[in-house]
Coordinates of C-alpha atoms and ligand atoms in Angstrom, one line a residue:
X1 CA 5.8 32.5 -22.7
X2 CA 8.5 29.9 -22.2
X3 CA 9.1 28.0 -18.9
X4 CA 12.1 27.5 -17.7
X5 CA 13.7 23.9 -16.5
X6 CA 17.0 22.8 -14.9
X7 CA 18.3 20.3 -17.0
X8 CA 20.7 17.7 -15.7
X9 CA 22.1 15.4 -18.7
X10 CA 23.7 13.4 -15.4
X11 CA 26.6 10.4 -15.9
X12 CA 26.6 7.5 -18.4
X13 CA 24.2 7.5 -20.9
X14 CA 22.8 10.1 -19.3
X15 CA 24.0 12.8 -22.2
X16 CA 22.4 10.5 -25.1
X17 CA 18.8 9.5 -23.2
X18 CA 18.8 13.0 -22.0
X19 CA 20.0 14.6 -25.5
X20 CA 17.8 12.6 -27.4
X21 CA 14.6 13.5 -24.8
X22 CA 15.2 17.5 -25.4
X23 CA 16.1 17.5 -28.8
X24 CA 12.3 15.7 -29.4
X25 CA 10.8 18.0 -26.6
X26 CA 12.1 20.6 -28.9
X27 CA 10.9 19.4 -32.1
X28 CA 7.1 19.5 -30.6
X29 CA 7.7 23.5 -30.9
X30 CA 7.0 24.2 -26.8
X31 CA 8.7 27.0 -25.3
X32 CA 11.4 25.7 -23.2
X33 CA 13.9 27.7 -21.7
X34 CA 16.9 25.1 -20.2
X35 CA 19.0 25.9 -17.8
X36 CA 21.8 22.9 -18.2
X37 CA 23.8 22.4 -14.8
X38 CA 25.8 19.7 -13.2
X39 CA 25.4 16.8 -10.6
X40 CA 26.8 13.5 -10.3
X41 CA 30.5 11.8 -10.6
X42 CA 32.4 14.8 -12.1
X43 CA 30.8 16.9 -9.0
X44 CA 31.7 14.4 -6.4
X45 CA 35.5 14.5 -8.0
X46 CA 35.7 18.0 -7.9
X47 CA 35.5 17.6 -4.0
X48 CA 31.5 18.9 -3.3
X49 CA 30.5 15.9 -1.1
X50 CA 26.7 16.0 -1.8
X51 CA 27.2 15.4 -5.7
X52 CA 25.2 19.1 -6.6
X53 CA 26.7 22.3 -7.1
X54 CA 25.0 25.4 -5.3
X55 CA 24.4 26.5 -9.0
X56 CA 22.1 24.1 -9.5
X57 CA 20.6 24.0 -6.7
X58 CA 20.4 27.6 -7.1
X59 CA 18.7 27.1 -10.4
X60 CA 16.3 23.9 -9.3
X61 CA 15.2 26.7 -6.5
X62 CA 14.4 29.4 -9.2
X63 CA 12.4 26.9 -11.7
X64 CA 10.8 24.2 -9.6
X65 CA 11.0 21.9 -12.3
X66 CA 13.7 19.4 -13.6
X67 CA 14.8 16.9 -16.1
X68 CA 17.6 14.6 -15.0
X69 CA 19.5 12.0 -16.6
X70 CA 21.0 9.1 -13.9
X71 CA 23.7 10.2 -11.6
X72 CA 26.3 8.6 -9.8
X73 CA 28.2 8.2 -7.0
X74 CA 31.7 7.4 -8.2
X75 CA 33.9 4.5 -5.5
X76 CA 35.9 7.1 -3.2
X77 CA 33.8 10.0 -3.1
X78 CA 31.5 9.8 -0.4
X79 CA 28.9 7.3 0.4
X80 CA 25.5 9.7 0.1
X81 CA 23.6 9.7 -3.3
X82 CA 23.2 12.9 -5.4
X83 CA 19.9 11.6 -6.2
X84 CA 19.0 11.1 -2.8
X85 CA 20.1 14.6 -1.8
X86 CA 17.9 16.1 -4.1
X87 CA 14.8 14.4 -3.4
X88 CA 15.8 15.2 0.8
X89 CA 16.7 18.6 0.3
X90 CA 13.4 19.2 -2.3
X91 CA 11.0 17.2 0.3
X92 CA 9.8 15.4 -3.1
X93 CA 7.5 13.7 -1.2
X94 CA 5.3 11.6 -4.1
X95 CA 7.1 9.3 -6.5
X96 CA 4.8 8.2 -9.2
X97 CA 5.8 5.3 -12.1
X98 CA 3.1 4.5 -14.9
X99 CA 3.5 1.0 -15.5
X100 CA 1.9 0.2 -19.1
X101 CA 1.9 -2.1 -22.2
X102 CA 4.4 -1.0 -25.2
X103 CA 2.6 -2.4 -28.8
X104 CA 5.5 -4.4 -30.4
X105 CA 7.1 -5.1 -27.6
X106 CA 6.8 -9.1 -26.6
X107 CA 6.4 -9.5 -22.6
X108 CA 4.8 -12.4 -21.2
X109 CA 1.9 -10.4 -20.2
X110 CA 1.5 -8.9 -24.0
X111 CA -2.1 -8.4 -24.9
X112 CA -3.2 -7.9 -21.5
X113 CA -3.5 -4.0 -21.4
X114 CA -0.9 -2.9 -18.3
X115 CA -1.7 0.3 -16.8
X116 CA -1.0 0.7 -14.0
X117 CA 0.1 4.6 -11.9
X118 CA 2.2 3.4 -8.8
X119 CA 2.5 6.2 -6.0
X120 CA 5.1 5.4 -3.8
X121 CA 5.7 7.8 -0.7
X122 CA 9.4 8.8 -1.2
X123 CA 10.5 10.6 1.6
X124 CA 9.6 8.6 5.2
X125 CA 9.7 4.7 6.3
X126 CA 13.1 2.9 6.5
X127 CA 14.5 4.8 3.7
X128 CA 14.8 7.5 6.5
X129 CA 18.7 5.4 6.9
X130 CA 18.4 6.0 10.7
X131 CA 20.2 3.1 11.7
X132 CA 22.1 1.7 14.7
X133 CA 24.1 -1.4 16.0
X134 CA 22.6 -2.6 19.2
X135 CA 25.3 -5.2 19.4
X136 CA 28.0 -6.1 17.1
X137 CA 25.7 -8.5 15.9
X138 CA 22.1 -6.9 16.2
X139 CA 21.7 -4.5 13.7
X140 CA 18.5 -1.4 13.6
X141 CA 17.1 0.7 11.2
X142 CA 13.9 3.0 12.3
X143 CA 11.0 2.9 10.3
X144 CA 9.4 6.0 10.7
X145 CA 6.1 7.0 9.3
X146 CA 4.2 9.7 9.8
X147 CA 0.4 10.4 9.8
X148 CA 1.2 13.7 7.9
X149 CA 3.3 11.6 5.2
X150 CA 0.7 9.4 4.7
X151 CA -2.4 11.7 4.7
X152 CA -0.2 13.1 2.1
X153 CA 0.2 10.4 0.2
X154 CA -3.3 8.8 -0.2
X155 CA -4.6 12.5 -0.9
X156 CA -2.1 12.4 -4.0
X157 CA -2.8 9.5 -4.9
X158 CA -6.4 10.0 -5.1
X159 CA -6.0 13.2 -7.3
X160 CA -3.3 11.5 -9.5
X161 CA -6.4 9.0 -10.2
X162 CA -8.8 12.2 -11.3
X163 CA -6.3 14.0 -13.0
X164 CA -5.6 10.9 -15.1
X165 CA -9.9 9.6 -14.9
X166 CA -8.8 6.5 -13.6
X167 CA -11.2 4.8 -11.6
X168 CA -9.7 3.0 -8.2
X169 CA -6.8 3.2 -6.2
X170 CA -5.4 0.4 -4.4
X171 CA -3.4 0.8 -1.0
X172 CA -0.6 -1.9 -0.3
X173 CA 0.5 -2.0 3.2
X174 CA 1.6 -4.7 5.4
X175 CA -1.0 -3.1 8.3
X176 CA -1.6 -6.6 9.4
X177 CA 1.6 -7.0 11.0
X178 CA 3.3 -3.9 11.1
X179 CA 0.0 -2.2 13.3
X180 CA 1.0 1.5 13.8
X181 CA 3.3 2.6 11.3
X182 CA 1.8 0.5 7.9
X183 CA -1.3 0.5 10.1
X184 CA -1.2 4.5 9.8
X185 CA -0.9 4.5 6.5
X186 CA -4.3 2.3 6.0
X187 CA -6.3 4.5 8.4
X188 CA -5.1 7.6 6.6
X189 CA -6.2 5.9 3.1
X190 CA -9.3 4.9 4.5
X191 CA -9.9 8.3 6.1
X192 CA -9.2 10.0 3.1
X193 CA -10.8 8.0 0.9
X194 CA -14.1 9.2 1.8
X195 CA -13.0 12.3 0.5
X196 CA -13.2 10.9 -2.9
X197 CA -16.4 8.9 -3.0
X198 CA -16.2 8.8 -6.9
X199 CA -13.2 6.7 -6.7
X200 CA -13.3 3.0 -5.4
X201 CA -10.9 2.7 -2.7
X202 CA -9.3 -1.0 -1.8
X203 CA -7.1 -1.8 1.1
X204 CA -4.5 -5.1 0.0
X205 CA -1.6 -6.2 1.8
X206 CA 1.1 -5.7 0.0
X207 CA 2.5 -9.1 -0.4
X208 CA -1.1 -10.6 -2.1
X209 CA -0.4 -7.5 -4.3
X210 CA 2.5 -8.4 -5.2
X211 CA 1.3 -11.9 -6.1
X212 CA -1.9 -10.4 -8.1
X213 CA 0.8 -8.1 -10.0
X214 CA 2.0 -11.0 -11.2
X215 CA -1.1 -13.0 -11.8
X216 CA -3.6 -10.1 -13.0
X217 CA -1.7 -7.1 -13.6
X218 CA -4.8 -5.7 -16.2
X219 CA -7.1 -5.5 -12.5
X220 CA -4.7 -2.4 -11.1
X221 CA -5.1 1.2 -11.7
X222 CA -3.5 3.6 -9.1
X223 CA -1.3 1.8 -6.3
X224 CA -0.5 3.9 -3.3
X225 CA 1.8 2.5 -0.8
X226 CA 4.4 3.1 1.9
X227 CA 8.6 3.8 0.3
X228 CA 9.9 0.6 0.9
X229 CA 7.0 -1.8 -0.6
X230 CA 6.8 0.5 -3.5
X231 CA 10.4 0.7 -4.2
X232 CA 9.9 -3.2 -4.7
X233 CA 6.2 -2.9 -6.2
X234 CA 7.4 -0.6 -8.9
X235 CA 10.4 -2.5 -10.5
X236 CA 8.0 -5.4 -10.2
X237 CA 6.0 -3.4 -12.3
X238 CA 9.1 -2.0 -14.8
X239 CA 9.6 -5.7 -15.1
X240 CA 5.8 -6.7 -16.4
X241 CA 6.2 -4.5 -19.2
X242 CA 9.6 -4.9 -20.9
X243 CA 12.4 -3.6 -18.7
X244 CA 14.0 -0.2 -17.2
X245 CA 14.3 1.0 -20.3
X246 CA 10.3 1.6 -20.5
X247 CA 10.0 2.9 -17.1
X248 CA 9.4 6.7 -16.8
X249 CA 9.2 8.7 -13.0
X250 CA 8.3 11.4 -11.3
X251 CA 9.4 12.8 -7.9
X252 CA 6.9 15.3 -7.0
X253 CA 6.2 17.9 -3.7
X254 CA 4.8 21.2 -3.2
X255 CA 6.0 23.5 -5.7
X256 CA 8.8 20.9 -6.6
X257 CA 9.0 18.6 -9.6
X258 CA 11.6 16.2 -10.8
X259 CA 11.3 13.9 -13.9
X260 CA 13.7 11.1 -14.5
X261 CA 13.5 7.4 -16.0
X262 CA 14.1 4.9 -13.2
X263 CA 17.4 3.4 -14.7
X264 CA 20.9 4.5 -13.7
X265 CA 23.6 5.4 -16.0
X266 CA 24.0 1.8 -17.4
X267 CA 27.8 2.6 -18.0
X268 CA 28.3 -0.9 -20.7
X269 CA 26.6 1.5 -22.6
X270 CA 27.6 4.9 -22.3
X271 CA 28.9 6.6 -25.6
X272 CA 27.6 3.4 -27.7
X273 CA 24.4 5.4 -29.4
X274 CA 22.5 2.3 -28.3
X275 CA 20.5 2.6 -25.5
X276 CA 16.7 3.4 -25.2
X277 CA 15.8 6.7 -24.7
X278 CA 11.5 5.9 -23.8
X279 CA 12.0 6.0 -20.1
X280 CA 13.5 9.4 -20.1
X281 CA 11.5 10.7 -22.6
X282 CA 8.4 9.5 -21.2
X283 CA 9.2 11.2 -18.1
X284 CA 9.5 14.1 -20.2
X285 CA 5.9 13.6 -21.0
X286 CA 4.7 13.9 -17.6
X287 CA 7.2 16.7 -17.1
X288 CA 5.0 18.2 -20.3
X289 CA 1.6 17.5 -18.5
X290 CA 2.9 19.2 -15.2
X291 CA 3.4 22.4 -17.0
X292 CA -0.1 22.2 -19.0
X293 CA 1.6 21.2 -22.3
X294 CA -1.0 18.2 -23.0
X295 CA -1.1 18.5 -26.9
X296 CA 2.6 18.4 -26.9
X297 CA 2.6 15.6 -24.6
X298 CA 0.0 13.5 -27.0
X299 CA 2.1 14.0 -29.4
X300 CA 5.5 12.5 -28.6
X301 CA 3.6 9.6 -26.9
X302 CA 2.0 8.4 -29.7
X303 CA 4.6 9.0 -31.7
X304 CA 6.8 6.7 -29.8
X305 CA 3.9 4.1 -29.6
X306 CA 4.1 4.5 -33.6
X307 CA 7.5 4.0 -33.9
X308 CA 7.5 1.2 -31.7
X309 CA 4.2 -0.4 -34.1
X310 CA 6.4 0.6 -37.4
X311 CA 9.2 -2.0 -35.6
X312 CA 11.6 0.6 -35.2
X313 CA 13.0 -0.3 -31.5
X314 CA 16.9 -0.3 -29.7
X315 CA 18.8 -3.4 -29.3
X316 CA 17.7 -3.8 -25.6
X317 CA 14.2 -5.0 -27.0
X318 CA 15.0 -7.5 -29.9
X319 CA 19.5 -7.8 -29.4
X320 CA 20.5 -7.8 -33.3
X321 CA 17.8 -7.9 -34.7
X322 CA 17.9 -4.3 -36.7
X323 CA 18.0 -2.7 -34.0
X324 CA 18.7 1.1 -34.6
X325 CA 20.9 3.7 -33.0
X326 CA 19.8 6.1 -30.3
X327 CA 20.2 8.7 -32.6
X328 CA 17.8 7.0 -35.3
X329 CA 15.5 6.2 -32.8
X330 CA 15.2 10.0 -31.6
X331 CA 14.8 11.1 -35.5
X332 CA 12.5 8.2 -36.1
X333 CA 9.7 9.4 -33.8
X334 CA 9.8 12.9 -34.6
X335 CA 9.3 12.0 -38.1
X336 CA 6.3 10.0 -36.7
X337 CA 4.8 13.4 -35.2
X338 CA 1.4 13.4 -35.7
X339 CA 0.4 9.7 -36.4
X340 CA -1.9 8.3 -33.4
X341 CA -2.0 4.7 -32.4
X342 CA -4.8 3.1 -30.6
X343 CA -2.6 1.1 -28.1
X344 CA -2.9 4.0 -25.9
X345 CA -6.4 5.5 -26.2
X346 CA -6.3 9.1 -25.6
X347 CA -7.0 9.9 -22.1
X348 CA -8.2 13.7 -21.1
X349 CA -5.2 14.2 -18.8
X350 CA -5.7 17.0 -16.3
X351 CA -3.1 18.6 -14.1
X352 CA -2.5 17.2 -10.5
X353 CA -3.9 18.8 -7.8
X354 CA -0.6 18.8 -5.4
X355 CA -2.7 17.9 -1.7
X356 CA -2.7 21.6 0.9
X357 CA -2.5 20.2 4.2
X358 CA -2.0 22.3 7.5
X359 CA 1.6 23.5 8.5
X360 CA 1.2 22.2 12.7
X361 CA 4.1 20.3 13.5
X362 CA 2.2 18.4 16.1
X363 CA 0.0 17.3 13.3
X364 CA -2.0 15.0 15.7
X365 CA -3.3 16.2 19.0
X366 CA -4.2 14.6 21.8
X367 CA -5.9 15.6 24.7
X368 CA -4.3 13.3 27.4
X369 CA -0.8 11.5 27.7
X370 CA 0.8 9.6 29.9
X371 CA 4.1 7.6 30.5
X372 CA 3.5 4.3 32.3
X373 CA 6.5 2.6 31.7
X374 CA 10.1 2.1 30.1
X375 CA 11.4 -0.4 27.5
X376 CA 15.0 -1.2 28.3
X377 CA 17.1 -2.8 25.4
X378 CA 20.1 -4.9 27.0
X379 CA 23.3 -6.4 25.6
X380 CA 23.5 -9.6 27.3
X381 CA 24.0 -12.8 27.3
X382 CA 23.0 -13.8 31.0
X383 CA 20.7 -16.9 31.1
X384 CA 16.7 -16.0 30.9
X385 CA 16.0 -17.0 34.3
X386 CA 19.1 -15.2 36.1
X387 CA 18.5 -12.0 34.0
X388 CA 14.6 -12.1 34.9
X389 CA 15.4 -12.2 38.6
X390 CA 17.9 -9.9 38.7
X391 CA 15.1 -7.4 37.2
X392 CA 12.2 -8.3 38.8
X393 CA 14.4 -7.2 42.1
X394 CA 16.0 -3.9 40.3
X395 CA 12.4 -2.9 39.2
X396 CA 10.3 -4.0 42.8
X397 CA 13.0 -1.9 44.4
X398 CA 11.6 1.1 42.7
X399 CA 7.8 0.5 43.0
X400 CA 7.6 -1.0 39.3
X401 CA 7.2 -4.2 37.9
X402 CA 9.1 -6.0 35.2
X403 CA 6.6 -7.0 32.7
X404 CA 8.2 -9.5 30.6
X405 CA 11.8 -9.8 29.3
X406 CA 11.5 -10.8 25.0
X407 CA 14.1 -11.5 22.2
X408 CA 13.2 -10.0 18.8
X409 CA 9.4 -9.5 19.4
X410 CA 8.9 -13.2 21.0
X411 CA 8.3 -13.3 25.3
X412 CA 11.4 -15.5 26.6
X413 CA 10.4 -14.7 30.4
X414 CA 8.6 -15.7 31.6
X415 CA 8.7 -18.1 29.4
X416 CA 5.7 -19.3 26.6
X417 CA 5.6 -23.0 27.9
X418 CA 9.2 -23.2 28.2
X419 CA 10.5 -22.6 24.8
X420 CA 13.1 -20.1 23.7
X421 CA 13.5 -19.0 20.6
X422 CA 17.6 -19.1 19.1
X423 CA 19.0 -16.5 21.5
X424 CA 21.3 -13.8 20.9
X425 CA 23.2 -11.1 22.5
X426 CA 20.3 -8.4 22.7
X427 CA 17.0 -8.2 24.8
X428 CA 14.0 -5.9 25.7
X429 CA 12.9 -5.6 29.2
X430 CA 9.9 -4.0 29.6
X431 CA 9.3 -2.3 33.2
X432 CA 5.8 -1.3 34.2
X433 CA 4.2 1.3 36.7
X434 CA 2.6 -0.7 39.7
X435 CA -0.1 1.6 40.0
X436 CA -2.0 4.1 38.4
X437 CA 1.1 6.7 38.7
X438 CA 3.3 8.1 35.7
X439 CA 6.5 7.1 35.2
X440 CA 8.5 10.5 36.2
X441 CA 12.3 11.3 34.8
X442 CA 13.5 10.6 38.1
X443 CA 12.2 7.3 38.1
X444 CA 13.5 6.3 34.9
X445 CA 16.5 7.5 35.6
X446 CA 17.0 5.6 38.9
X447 CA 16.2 2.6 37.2
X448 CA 18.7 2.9 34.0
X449 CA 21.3 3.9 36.6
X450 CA 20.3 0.5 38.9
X451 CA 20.2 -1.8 35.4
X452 CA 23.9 0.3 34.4
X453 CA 25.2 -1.6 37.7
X454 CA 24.8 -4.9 36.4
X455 CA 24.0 -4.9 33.0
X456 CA 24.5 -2.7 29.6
X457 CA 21.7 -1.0 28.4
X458 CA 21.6 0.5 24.7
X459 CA 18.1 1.8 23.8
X460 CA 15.1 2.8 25.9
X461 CA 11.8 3.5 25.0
X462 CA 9.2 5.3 27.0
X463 CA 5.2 3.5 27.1
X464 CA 3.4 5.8 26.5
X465 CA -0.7 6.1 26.4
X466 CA -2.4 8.7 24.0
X467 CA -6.0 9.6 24.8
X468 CA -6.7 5.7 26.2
X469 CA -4.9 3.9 23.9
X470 CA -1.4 2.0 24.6
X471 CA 1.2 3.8 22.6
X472 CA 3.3 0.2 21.9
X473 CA 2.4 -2.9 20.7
X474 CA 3.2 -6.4 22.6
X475 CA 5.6 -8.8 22.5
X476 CA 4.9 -12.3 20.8
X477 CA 3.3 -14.1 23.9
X478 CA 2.6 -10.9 26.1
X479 CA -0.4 -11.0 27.7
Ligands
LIG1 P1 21.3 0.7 -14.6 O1 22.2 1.8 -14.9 O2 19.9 1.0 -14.5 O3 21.6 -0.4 -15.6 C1 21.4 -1.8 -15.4 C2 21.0 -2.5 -16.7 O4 19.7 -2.1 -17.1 C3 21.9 -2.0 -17.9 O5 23.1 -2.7 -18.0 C4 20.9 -2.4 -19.0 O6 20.8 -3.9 -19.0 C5 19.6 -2.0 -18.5 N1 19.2 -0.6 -18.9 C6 19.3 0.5 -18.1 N2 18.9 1.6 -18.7 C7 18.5 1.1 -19.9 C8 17.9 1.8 -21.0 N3 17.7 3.1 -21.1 N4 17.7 1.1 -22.1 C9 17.9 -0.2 -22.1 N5 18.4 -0.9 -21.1 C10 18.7 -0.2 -20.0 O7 21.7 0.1 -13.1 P2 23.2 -0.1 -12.5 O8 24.1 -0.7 -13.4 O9 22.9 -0.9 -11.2 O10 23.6 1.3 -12.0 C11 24.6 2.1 -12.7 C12 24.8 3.4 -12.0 O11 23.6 4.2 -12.1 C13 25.2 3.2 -10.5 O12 26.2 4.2 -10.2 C14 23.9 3.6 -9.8 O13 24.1 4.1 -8.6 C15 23.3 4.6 -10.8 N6 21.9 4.8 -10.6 C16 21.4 6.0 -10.7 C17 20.0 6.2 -10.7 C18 19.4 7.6 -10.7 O14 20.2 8.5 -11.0 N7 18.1 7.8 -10.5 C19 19.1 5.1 -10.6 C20 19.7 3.8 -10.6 C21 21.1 3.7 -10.6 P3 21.1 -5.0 -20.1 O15 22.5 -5.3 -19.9 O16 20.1 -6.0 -19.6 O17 20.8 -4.5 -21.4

């Protein structure tokens, strides 16, 4: 039985890391059936604005599975990545990166084991690009994060750690400052956690992590953490052990899997025969282990650690220094089929349990709800004082109360002991039920019409209180 795979040999050097990874895929003797289509620059200049041809989108919806080379977006033809669009339109929800020590290959860190499994969620969080200018000069991007997404996450992450017998799994967030939506993502890890009492689970925020990375990279196993930390977290990590050219990936969702190194089409080098083919290929290797293929998987990995012992390397690790072509490289470690190395010791690789979670939309229920206020954002430059007056009248006109008045998260009125912080154009006004009552459409309304009379208004948000508990956090200086 041979599987089939959509194979994209993408832009740049694409066609020789690519080339080089299916020729040795090959060579190992499993069945592969590839299905070779198009995405990237020639796509985008043929007038298709997303960068992918139905066809292969056509062909990535037959066989679930694909092998990409780097793509590109070429100056003139359209601003949205091809990449991008596949990971959106696939829901490839899990991006994983192994992170490990090369033998041969001289790193500051050398000697010190690396190997780490980074899981980085790769679909919510700011990354989302819903954006907006609240001013010309104030500028907002929503970071939205979901307790679904995260559940999500941590639940991969966790079986990513048994299908690979690793031992703990670390979750980065910055919880302490950013409360409900990296705050979400800690309580989901902790709640799921339990679930897996055989692994050690360990909250860090992610800048200390950042810092251990650094300082005691050999302490890490599986890192799980929110899109935009582990954007950063992983090319940390690429960078510990000898560059993008040693940095394999995965993009994984239900059903869905897409393999590709984390490099782009490095276009100095395209057509040269120089560039390193490992982080492509080794992405191959995990493309191997998703479809059950371990033995053939074993092989080309230790094969390549061989090679890389026998001192056969591209000119990106040692420049001029013998370096061979891409070409030699490829032959070099099929000829090394076989030979084992104890860099890696073997590890009994399973395949990864993808997480089942219910199908609800409303994914969290609540009980009881209730909207006891409004958020106003205003684009103004009255002074504090005037401004807080000229509320408190608008909002005691309509039975409510003007809570406070701050500027980027800090209270400016009233005022903490009479300090401001540098002022711009943009402020919140947050308005509050007097009473018990709930804050009705008509009501809110009435008071963005009053505000409209006076002042311009952008962005509203509604307070709201799930089940007890206040549904927005507080300014800087709010009681
Ligand atoms: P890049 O293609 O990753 O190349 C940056 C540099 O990294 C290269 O000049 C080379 O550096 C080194 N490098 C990359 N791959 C290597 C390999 N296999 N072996 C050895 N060294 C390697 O990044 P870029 O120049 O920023 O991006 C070029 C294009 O690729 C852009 O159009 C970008 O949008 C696209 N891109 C696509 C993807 C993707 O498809 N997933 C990802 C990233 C970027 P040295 O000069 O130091 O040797």
């Amino acid at each position: 039985m041979s599987t089939e795979v959509t194979l994209i040999y993408g832009d740049g050097i694409g066609k020789e890391v690519v080339g080089a990874t299916k020729k040795i895929i090959d060579a190992t003797g499993v069945k592969i059936d590839w299905d070779v289509c198009e995405a990237g620059a020639e796509v985008f200049k043929r007038g298709i604005a997303s960068g992918v041809p139905e066809e292969t989108l056509e062909s990535i919806k037959r066989t679930r599975l694909l092998l990409k080379g780097p793509l590109e977006t070429p100056v003139g033809y359209g601003e949205k990545s091809a990449n991008v669009t596949l990971r959106k339109l696939f829901e490839t929800y899990a991006n994983i990166r192994p992170v490990r020590e090369f033998p041969g290959i001289d790193t500051p860190y050398k000697g010190r084991h690396i190997d780490i499994m980074i899981v980085r969620e790769n679909v919510e969080d700011l990354y989302a690009g819903i954006e907006h200018m609240q001013t010309p000069g104030v500028a907002q991007t929503l970071k939205l994060i979901t307790r679904k997404g995260c559940e999500k996450i941590c639940t991969f992450a966790f079986e990513v750690a048994l299908a690979e017998g690793r031992k703990t799994v670390h979750c980065a967030t910055k919880a302490n400052i950013m409360k409900f939506s990296e705050g979400m993502m800690k309580r989901a890890f902790e709640d799921v956690a339990k679930k897996y009492p055989s692994i050690e689970a360990k909250h860090i925020i992610v800048d200390n992590c950042a810092h251990q990375m650094v300082r005691t990279p050999e302490e890490f196993d599986v890192i799980v953490t929110t899109n935009m930390n582990g954007d950063i977290l992983s090319d940390l990590g690429s960078g510990l052990v000898g560059g993008l050219g040693f940095a394999p990936g995965a993009n994984l969702g239900t059903g869905i899997a897409m393999f590709e190194a984390v490099h782009g089409s490095a276009p100095l080098f395209a057509g040269k025969n120089v560039i390193n083919p490992i982080a492509v290929l080794l992405s191959g290797v995990m493309m191997l282990r998703h479809i059950g293929e371990f033995e053939a998987a074993y092989t080309i990995e230790q094969a390549v650690l061989a090679t890389l012992e026998d001192g056969v390397y591209t000119q990106d690790v040692r420049k001029n220094e013998g370096a061979v072509s891409t070409t030699e490289f490829t032959d070099a470690i099929i000829e090394r089929f076989g030979r084992t190395s104890s860099a890696w010791p073997k590890r009994d690789y399973k395949k990864i349990k993808m997480p089942e979670l219910s199908n609800e939309r409303a994914y969290v229920k609540t009980t009881s709800r209730k909207t006891v206020g409004l958020d106003v954002f205003l684009e103004t430059t009255q002074e504090v004082n005037t401004l807080g007056a000229d509320l408190e009248k608008i909002a005691s006109d309509l039975s409510l109360h003007l809570k406070m008045i701050d500027s980027r998260g800090v209270k400016i009125y009233p005022s903490i002991g009479g300090l401001l912080p540098d002022m711009v154009d943009q402020c919140r006004a947050r308005f509050l039920m007097n009473d018990d009552g709930e804050m009705d459409l008509f009501l809110t309304l009435k008071l963005l019409q009053n505000i409209g009379e006076k002042y311009s208004w952008m962005h509203t948000e509604r307070l709201t209180v799930f089940d007890g508990e206040n549904g927005f956090t507080k300014a800087q200086g709010e009681d």
